[in-house]
mmCIF file of C-alpha atoms in Angstrom:
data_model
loop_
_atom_site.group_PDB
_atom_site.id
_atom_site.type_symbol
_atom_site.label_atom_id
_atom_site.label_comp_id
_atom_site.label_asym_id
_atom_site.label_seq_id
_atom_site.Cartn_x
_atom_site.Cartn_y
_atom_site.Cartn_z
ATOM 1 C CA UNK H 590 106.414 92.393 81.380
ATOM 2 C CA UNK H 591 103.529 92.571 82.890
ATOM 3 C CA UNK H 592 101.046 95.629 82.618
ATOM 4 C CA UNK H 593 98.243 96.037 85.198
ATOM 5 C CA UNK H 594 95.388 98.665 84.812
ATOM 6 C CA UNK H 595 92.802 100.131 86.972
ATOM 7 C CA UNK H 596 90.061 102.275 85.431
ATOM 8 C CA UNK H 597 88.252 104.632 87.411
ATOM 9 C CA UNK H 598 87.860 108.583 87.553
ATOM 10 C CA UNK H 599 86.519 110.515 90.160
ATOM 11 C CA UNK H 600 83.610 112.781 89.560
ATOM 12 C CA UNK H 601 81.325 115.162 91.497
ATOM 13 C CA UNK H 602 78.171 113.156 92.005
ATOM 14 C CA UNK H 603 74.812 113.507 94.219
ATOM 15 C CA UNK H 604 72.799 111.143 95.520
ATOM 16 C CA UNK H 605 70.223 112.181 93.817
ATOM 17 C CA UNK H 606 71.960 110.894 90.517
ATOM 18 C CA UNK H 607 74.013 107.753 91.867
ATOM 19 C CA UNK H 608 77.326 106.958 90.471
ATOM 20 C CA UNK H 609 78.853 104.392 88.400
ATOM 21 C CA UNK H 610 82.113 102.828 89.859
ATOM 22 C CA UNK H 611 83.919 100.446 87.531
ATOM 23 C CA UNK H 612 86.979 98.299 88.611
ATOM 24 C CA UNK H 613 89.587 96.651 85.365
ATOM 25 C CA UNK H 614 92.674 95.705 85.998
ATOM 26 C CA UNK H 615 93.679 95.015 82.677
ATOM 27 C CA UNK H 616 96.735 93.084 81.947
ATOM 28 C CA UNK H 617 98.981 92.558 79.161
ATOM 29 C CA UNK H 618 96.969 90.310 76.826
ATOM 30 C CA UNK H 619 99.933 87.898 75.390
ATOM 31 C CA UNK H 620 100.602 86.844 78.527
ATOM 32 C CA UNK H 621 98.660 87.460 81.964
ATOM 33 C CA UNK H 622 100.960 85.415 84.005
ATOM 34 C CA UNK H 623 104.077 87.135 83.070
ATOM 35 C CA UNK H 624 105.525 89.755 85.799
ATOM 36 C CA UNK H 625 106.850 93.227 86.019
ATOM 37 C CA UNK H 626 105.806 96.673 86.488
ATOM 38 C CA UNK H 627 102.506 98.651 85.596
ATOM 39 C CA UNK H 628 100.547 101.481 85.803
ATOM 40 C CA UNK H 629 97.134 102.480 86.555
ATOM 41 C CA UNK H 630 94.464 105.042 86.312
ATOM 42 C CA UNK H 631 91.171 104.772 89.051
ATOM 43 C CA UNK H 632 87.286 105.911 87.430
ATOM 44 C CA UNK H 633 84.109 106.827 88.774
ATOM 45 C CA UNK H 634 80.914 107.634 86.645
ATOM 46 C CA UNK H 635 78.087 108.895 87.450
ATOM 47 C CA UNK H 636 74.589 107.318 86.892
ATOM 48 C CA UNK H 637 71.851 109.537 85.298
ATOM 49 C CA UNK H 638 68.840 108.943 87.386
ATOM 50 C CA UNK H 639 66.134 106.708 86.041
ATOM 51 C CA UNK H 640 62.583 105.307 86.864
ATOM 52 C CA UNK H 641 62.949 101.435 87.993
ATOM 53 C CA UNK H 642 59.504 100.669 86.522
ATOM 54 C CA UNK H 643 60.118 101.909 83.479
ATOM 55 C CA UNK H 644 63.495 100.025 82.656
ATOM 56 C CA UNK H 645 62.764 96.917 83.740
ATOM 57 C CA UNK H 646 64.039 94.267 81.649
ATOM 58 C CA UNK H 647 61.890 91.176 80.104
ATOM 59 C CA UNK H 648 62.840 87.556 79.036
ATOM 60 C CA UNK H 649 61.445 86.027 75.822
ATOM 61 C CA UNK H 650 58.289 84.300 76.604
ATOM 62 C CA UNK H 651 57.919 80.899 79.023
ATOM 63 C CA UNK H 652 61.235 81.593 79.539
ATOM 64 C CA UNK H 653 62.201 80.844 82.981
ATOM 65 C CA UNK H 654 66.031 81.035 83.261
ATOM 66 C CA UNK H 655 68.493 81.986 80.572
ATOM 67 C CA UNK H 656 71.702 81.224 80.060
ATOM 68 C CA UNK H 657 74.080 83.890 78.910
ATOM 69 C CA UNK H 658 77.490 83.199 77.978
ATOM 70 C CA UNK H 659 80.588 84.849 79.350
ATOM 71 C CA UNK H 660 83.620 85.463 76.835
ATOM 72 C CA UNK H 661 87.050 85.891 78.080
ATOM 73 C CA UNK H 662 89.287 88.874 77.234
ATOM 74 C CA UNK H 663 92.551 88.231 79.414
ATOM 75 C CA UNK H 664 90.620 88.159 82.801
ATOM 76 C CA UNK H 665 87.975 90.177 81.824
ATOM 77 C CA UNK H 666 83.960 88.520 81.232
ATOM 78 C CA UNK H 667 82.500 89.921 77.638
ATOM 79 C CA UNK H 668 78.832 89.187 77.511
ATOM 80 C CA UNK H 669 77.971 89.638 73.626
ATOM 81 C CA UNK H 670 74.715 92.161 73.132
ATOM 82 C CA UNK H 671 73.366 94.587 70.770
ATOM 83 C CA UNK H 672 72.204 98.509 71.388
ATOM 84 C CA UNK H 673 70.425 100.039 69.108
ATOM 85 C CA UNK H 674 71.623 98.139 66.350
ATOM 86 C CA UNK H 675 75.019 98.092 66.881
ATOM 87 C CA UNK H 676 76.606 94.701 67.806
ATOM 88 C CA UNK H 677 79.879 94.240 70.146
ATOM 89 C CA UNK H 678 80.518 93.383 73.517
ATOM 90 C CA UNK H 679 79.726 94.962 76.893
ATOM 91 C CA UNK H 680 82.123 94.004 79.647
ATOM 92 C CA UNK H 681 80.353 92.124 82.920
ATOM 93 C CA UNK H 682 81.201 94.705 85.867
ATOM 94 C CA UNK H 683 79.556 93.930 88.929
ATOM 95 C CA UNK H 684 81.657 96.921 90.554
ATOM 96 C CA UNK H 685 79.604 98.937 88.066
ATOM 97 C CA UNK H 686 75.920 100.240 89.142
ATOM 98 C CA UNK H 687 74.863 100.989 85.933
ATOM 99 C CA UNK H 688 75.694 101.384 82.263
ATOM 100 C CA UNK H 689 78.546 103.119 80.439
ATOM 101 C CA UNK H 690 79.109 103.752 77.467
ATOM 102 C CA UNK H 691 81.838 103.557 74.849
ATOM 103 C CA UNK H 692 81.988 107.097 73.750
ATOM 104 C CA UNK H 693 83.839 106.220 70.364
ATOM 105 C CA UNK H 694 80.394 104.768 69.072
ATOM 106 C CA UNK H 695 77.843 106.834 70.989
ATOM 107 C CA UNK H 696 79.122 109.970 70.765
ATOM 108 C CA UNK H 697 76.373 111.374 68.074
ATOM 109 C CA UNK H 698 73.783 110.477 70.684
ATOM 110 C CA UNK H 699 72.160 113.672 72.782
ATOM 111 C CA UNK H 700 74.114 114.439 75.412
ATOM 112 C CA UNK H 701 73.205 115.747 79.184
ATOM 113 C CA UNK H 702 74.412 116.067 82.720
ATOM 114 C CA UNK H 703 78.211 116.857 81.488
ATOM 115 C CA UNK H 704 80.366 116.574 84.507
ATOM 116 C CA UNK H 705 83.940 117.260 84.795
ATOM 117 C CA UNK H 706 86.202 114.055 86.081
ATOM 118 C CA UNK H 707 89.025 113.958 88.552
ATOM 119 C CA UNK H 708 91.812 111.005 87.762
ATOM 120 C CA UNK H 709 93.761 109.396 91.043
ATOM 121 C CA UNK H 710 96.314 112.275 90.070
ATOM 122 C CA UNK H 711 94.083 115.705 89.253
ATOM 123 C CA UNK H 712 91.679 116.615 86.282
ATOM 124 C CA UNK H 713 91.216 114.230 83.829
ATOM 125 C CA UNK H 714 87.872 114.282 81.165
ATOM 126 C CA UNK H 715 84.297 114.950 80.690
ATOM 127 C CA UNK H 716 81.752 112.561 81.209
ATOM 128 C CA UNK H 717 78.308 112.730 79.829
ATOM 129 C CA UNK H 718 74.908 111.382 79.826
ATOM 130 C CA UNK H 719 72.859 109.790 77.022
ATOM 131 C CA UNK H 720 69.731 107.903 76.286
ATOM 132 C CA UNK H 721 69.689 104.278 74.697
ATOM 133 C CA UNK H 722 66.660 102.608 73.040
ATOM 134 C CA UNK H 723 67.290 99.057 73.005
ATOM 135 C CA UNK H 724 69.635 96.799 74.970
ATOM 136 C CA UNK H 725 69.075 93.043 73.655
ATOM 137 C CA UNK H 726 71.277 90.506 75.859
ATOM 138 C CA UNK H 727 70.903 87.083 74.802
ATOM 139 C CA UNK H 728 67.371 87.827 74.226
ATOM 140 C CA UNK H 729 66.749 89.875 77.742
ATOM 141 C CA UNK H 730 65.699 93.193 76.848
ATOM 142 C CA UNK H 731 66.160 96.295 77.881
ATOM 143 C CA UNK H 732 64.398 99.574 76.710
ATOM 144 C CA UNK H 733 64.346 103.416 77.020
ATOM 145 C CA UNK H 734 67.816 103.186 78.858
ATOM 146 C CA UNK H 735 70.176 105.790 80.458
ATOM 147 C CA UNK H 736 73.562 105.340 80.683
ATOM 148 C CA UNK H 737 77.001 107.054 81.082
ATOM 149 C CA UNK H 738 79.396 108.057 78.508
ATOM 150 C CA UNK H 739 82.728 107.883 78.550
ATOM 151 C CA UNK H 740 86.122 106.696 77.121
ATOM 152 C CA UNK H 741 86.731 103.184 77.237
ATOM 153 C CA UNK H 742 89.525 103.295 73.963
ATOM 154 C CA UNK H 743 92.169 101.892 76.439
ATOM 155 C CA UNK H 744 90.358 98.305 77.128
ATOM 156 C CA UNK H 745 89.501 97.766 73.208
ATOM 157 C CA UNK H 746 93.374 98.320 72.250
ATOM 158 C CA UNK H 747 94.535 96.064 74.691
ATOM 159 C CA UNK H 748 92.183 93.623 74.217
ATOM 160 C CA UNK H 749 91.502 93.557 70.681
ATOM 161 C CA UNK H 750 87.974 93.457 71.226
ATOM 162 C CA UNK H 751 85.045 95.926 70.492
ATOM 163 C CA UNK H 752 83.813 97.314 73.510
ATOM 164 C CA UNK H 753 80.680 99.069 73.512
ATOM 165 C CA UNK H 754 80.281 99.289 77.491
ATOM 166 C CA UNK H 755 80.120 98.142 81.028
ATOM 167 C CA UNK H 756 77.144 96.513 82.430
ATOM 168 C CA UNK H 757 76.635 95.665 86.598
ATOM 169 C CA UNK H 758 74.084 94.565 88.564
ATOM 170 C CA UNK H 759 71.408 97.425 88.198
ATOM 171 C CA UNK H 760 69.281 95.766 85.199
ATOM 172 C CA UNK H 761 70.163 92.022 86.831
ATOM 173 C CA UNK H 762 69.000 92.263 90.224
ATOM 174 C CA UNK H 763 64.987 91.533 89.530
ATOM 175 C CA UNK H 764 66.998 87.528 89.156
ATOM 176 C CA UNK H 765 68.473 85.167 90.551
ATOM 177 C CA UNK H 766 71.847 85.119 89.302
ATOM 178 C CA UNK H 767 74.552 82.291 88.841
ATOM 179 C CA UNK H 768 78.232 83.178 88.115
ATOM 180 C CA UNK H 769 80.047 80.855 86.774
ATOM 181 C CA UNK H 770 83.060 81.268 85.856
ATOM 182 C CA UNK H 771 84.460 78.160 85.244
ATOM 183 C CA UNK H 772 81.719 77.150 82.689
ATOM 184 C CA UNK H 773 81.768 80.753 80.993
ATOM 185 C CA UNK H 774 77.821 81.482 81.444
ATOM 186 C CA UNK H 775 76.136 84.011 83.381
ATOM 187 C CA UNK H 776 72.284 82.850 84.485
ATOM 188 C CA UNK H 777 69.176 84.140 85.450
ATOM 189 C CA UNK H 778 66.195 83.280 86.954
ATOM 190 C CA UNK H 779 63.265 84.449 87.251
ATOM 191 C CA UNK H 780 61.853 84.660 91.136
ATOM 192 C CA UNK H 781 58.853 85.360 93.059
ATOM 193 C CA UNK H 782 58.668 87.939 95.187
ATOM 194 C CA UNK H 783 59.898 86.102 97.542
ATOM 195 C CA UNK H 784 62.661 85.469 95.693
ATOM 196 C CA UNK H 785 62.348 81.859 94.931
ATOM 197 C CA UNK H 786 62.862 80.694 91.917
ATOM 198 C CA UNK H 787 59.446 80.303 89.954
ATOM 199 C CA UNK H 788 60.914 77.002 87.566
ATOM 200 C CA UNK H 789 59.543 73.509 89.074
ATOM 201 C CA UNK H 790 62.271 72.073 86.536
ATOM 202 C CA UNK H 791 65.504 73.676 87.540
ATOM 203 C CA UNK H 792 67.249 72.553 91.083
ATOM 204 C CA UNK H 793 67.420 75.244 93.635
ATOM 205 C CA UNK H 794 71.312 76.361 93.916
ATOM 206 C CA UNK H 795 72.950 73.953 96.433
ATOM 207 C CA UNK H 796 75.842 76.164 98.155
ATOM 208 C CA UNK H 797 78.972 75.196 100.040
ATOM 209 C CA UNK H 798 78.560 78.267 101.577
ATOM 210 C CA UNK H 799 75.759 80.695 102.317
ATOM 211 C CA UNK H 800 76.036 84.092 103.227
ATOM 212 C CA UNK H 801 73.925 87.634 103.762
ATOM 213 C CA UNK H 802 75.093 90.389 101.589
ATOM 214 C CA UNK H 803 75.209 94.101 101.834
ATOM 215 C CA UNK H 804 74.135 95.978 98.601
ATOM 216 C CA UNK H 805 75.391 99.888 98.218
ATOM 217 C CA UNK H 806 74.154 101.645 94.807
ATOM 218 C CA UNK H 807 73.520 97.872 93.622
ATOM 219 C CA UNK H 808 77.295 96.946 94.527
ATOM 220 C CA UNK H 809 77.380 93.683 96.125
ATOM 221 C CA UNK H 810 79.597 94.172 99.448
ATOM 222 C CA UNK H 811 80.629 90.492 101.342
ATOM 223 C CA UNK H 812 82.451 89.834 104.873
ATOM 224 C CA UNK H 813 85.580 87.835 104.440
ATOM 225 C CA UNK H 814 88.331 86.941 107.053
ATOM 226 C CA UNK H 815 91.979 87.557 107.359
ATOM 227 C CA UNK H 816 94.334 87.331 110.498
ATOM 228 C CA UNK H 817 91.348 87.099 112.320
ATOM 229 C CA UNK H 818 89.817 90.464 111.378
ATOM 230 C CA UNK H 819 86.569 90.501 109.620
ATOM 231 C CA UNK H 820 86.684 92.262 106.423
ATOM 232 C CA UNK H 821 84.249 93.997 103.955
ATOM 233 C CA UNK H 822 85.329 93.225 100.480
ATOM 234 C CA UNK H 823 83.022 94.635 97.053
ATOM 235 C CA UNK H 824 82.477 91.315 94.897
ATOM 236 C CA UNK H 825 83.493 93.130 91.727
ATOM 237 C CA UNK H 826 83.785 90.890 88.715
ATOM 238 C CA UNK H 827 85.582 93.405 86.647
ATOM 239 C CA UNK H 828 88.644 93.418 88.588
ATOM 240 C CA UNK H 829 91.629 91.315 86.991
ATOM 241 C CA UNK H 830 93.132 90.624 90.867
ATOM 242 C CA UNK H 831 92.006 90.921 94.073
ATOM 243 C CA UNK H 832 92.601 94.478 96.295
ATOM 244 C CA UNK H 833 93.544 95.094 100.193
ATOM 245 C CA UNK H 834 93.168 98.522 101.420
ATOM 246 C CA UNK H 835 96.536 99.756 102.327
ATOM 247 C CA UNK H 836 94.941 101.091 105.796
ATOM 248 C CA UNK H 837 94.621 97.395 106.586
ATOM 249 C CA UNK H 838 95.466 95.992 110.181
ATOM 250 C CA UNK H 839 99.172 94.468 110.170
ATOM 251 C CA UNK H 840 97.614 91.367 111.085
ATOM 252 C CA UNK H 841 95.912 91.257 108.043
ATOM 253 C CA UNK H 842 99.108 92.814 105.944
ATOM 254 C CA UNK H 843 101.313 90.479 107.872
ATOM 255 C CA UNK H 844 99.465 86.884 106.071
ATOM 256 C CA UNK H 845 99.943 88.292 102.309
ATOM 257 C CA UNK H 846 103.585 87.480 100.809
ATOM 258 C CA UNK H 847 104.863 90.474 98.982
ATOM 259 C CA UNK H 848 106.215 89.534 95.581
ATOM 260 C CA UNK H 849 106.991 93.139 94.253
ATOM 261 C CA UNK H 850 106.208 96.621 94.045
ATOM 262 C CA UNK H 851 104.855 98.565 91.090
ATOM 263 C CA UNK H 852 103.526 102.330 90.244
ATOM 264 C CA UNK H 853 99.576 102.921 89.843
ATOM 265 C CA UNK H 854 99.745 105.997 87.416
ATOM 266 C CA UNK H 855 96.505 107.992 87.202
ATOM 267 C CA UNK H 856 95.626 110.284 83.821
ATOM 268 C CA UNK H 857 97.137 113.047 85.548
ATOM 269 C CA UNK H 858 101.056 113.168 85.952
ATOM 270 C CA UNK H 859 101.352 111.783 89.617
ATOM 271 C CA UNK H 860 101.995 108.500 90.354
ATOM 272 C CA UNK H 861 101.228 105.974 93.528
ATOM 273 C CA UNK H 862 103.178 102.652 94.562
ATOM 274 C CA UNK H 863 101.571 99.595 94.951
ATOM 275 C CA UNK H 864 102.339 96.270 96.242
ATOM 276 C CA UNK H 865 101.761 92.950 94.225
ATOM 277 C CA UNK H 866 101.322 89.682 96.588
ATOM 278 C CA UNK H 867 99.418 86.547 97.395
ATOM 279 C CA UNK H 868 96.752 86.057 99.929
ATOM 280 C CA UNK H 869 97.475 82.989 102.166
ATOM 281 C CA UNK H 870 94.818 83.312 104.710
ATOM 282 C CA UNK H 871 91.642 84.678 103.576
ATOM 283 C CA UNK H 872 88.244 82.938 105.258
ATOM 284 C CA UNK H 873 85.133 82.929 103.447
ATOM 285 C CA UNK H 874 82.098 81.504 105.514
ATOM 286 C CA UNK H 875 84.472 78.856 107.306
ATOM 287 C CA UNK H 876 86.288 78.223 104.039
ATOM 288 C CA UNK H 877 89.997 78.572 103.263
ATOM 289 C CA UNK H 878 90.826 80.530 100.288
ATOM 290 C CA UNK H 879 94.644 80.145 99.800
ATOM 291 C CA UNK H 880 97.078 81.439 96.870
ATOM 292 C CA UNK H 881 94.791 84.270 95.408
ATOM 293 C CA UNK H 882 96.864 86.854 93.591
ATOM 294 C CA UNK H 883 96.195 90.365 95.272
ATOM 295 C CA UNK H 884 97.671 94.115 95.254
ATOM 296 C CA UNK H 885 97.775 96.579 97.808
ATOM 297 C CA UNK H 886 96.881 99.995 97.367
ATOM 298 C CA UNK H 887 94.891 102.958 99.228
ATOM 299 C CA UNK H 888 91.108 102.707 98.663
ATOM 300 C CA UNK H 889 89.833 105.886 100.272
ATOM 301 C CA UNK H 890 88.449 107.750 97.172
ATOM 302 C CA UNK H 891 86.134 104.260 96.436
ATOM 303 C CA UNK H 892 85.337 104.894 99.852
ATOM 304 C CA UNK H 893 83.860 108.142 99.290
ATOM 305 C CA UNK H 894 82.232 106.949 95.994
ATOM 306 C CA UNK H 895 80.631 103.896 97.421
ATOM 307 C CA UNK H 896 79.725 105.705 100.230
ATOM 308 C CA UNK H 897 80.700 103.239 102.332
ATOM 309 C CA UNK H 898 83.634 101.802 104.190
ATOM 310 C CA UNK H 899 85.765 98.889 102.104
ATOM 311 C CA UNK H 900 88.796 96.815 102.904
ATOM 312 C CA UNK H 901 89.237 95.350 99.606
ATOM 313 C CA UNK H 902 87.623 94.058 96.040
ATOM 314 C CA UNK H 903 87.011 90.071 95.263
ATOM 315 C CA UNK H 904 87.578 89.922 91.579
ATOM 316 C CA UNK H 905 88.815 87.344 88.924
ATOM 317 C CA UNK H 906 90.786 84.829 91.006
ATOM 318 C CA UNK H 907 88.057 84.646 93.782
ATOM 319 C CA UNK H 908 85.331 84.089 91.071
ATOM 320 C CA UNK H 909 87.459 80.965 89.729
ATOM 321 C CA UNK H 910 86.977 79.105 93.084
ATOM 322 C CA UNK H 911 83.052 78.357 92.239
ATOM 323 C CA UNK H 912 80.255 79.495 91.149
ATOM 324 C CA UNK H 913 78.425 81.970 93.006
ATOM 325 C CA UNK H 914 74.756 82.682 92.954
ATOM 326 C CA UNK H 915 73.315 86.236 94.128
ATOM 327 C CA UNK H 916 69.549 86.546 95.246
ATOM 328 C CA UNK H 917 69.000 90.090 95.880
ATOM 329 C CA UNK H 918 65.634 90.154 97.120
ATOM 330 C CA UNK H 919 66.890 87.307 99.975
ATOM 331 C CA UNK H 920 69.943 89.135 100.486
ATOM 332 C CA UNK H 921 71.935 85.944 100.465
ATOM 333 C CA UNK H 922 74.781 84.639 98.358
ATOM 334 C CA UNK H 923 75.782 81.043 97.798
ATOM 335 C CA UNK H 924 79.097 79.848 96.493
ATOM 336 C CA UNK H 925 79.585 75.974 95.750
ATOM 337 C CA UNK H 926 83.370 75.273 95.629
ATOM 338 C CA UNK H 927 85.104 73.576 92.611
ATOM 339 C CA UNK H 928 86.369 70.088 93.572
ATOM 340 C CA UNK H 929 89.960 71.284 93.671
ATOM 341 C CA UNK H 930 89.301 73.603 96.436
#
């Protein structure tokens, strides 16, 4: 059997605050590849609103890149860090703008902005706001930090893993970063402003493939092709498959083969269907992607969240193609294909 998750909840938010939107399809850990039904319940956090300046994170000294390395849980990244003290792992979310919290070991910190959340299916739990002093990532620090509370129990039982949080690309972007997936490590690089990398020993990032990017509440959004119709998918490396929006042309629902159908359950008592497929003709910058395991499902309330129109997520099986290097200050990202693509 195979059990597929999606983690979000809905919540009242203002721009004045920002939101947190984090994506985890979360599959049975024995056995990823196995098949069957699942269910599913979608999340949205908000973001307490914070100073740039005075969050901005620092590198140990003549430091110029660092390498941080990426843990597997199923098809989830873990990147290994310790908050105030208290070590565990945070999982890497670029669907995420900022921090959130594990509420089972941050729950005696002060709490403010409580909001009431809204599951895929009605009302579904509270989710605060709280104050961290030190984040320490592979020796990039972070300090005086907000973040988001909430429950993340779920993902630590079926992972077997201690989860303190979810980290995006809010504290990442003053980098250049490198995802690569295939050799488990996560790296930065310190940049001009410009955005050139300020090494004379490390190689500039030689891409297959070069792109501009669109960046929504430090979401990374890319254009993709399918059936001919250009597409904007969120890069979102905390989803366990790749998503098409349900309100998809039928040229574009016409190239994915349908393998089954399956229920997306929210924390309310309603329940959706979904359909589980592969993509078999999705174009990225003049390159073929073929055989990437997607679902199909209705995207309208990340719509809202995002603020922003979507037609799908690139998660897990896109990132295993190459590795992909985001320089936010260019606006550009770079993938350079593995051999066997």
């Amino acid at each position: 059997m195979r059990l597929v998750f999606l983690y979000r909840y809905f919540l009242p938010f203002s721009l004045a605050t920002g939101i947190i939107v984090s994506l985890s399809f979360l599959s049975n850990p024995k056995n990823v590849e196995s098949s069957g039904s699942g269910t599913s319940a979608l999340s949205v956090y908000p973001v307490p609103s914070t100073n740039p300046d005075d969050t901005k994170p620092s590198m140990p000294a003549e430091t110029d890149v660092l390498t941080i390395p990426l843990k597997n849980a199923g098809r989830l990244f873990m990147i290994e860090a310790i908050i105030d003290n208290q070590s565990g792992n945070l999982i890497f979310d670029s669907g995420a703008t900022g921090l959130v919290m594990n509420r089972t070991y941050f729950r005696k910190y002060v709490k403010t902005n409580v909001q009431n959340s809204n599951g895929i299916t009605g009302p579904v739990a509270e989710v605060e706001s709280i104050n961290l002093g030190k984040v320490n990532i592979s020796g990039l620090t972070f300090t005086k930090i907000p973040a988001s509370l909430a429950d993340l129990g779920h993902i630590e039982n079926r992972r077997g893993v201690k989860v303190l949080g979810l980290i995006g690309f809010e504290y990442l972007r003053d980098f250049e970063i490198v995802i690569d997936a295939s050799n488990n490590e996560l790296q930065l690089h310190k940049i001009d402003l410009h955005g050139n990398r300020v090494s004379e020993t490390v190689k500039s990032f030689q891409p297959d493939i070069s792109q501009p990017f669109e960046v929504f509440k430090n979401v990374v959004f890319l254009k993709g092709t399918i059936g001919g119709k250009i597409l904007r998918f969120c890069l979102d490396t905390g989803a366990e498959t790749n998503v098409i929006s349900s309100h998809s042309p039928k040229a574009v629902l016409s190239t994915i083969s349908l393998d089954r159908k399956s229920n997306l359950s929210g924390a309310g008592q309603k329940s959706v269907e979904v359909l589980f497929g592969t993509m078999n003709d999705f174009n990225f910058g003049g390159h073929q992607l073929k055989n990437m395991e997607t679902i199909i499902t209705h995207l309208d309330a990340l719509n809202e969240a995002y603020g922003v129109q979507i037609d799908g997520m690139l998660g897990y099986n896109f990132l295993n193609k190459g590795a992909i290097c985001i320089n936010f200050t260019k606006k550009q990202l770079g993938m350079k294909f593995l051999k066997t693509e």
